[in-house]
mmCIF file of C-alpha atoms in Angstrom:
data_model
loop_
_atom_site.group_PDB
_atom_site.id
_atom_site.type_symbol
_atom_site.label_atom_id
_atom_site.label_comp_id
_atom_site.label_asym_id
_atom_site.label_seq_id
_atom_site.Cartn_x
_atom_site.Cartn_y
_atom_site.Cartn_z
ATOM 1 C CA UNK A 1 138.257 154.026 97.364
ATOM 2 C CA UNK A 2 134.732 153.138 96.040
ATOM 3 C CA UNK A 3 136.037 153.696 92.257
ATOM 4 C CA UNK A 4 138.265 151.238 92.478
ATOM 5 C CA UNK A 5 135.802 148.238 91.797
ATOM 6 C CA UNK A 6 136.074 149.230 88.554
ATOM 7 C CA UNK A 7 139.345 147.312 88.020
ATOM 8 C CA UNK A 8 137.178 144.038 87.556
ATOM 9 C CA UNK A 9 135.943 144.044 84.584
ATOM 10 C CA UNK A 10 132.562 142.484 84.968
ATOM 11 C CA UNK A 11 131.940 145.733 87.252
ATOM 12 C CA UNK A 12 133.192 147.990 84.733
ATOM 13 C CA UNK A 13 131.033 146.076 82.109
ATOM 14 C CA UNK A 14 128.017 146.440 84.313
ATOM 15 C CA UNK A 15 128.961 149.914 85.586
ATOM 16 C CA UNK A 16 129.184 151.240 82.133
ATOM 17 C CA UNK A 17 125.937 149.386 80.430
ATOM 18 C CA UNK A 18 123.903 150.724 83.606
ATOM 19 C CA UNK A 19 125.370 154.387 82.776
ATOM 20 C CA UNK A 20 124.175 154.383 79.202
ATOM 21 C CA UNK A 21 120.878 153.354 79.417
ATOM 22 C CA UNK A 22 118.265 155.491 78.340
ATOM 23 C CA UNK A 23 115.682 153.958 81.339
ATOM 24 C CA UNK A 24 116.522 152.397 84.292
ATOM 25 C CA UNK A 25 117.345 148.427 84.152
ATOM 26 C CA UNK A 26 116.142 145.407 86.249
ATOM 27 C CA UNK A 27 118.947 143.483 87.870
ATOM 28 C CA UNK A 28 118.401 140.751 85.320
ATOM 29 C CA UNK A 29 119.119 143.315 82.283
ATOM 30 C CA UNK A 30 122.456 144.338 84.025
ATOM 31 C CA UNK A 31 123.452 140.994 84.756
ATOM 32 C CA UNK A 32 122.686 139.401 80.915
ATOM 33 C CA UNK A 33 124.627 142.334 79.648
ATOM 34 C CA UNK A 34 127.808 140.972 81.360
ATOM 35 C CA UNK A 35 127.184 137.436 80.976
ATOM 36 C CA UNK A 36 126.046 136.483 84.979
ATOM 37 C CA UNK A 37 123.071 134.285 85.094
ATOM 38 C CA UNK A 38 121.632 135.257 88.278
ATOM 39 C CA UNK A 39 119.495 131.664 88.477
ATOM 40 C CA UNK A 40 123.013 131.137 89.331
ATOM 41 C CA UNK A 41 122.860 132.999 92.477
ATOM 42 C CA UNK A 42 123.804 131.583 96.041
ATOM 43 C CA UNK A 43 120.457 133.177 97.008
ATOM 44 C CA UNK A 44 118.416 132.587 94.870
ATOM 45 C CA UNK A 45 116.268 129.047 96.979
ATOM 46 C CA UNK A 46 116.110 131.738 99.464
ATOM 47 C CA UNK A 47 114.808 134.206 97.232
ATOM 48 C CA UNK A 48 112.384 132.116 95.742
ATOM 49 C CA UNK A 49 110.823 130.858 99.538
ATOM 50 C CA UNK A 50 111.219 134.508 101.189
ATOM 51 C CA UNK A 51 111.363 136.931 98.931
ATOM 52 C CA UNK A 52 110.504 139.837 101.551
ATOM 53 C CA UNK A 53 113.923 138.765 103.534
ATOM 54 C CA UNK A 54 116.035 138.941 100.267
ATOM 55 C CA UNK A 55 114.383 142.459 98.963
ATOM 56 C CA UNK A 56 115.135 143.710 102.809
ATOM 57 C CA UNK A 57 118.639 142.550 102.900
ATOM 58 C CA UNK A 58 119.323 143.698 98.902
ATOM 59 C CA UNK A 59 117.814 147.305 100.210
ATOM 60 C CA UNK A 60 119.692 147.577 103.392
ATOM 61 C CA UNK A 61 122.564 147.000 101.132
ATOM 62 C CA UNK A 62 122.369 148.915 98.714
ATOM 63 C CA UNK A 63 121.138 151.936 101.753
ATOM 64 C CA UNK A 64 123.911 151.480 103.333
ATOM 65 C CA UNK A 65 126.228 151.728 100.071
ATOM 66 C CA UNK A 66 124.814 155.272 99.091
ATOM 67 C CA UNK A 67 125.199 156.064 102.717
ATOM 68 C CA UNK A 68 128.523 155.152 102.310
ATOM 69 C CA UNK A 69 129.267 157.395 99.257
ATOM 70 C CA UNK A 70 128.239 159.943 101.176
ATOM 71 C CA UNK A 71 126.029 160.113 97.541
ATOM 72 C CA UNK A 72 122.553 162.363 98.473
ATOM 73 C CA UNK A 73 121.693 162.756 94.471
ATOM 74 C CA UNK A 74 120.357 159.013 94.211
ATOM 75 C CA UNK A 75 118.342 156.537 96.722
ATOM 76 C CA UNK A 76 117.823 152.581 97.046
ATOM 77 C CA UNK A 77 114.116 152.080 96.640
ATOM 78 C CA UNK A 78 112.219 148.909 97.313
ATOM 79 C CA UNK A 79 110.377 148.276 93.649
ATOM 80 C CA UNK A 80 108.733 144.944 93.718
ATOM 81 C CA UNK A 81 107.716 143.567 90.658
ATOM 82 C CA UNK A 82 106.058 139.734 89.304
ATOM 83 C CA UNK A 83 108.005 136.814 90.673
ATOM 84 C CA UNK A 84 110.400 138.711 92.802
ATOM 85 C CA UNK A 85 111.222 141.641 94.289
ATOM 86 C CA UNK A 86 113.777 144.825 92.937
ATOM 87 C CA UNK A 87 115.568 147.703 94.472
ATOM 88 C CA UNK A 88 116.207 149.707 92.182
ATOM 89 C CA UNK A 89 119.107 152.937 92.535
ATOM 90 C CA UNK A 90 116.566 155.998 91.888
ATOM 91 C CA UNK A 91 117.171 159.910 91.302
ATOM 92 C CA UNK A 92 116.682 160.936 94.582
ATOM 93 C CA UNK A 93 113.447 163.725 94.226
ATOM 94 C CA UNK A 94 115.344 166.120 97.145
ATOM 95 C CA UNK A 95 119.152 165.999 97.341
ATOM 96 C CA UNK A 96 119.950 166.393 100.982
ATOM 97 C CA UNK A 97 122.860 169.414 100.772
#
């Protein structure tokens, strides 16, 4: 069961700091708010050399994750910003029923 990533308590952390917010958060904002330095990230060379790569893979992730949820109410959307790239979980405009 999906829910049960919660057990770790860096997810919960995350989970619940990303829940509260009055906007929606970068990636770097969720991950300070638990303590991970993402500069810290196995990707990040990669990142830095091919961003486009690491935004597609991070997006066909995170697709494939509300896919998974079977979760029609929110969306993965490709939101590239200065020095990197973000995909961002969105309100999806048009829940599929």
């Amino acid at each position: 069961m999906a829910i049960a990533v919660l057990d770790d308590d860096l997810r919960r952390g995350m989970y619940t700091f990303i829940r509260t917010a009055s906007r929606p958060v970068t990636r770097d904002e969720a991950a300070a708010a638990v303590g991970i330095s993402r500069k810290l990230a196995a990707f990040h060379p990669l990142a830095a050399k091919a961003p486009d790569v690491v935004c597609g893979i991070n997006h066909a992730f995170l697709t494939g994750v509300v896919d998974g949820l079977a979760a029609t109410s929110i969306r993965a959307v490709l939101d590239p910003g200065a020095g990197g790239c973000c995909v961002e979980l969105s309100a999806n405009p048009q829940p599929q029923q």
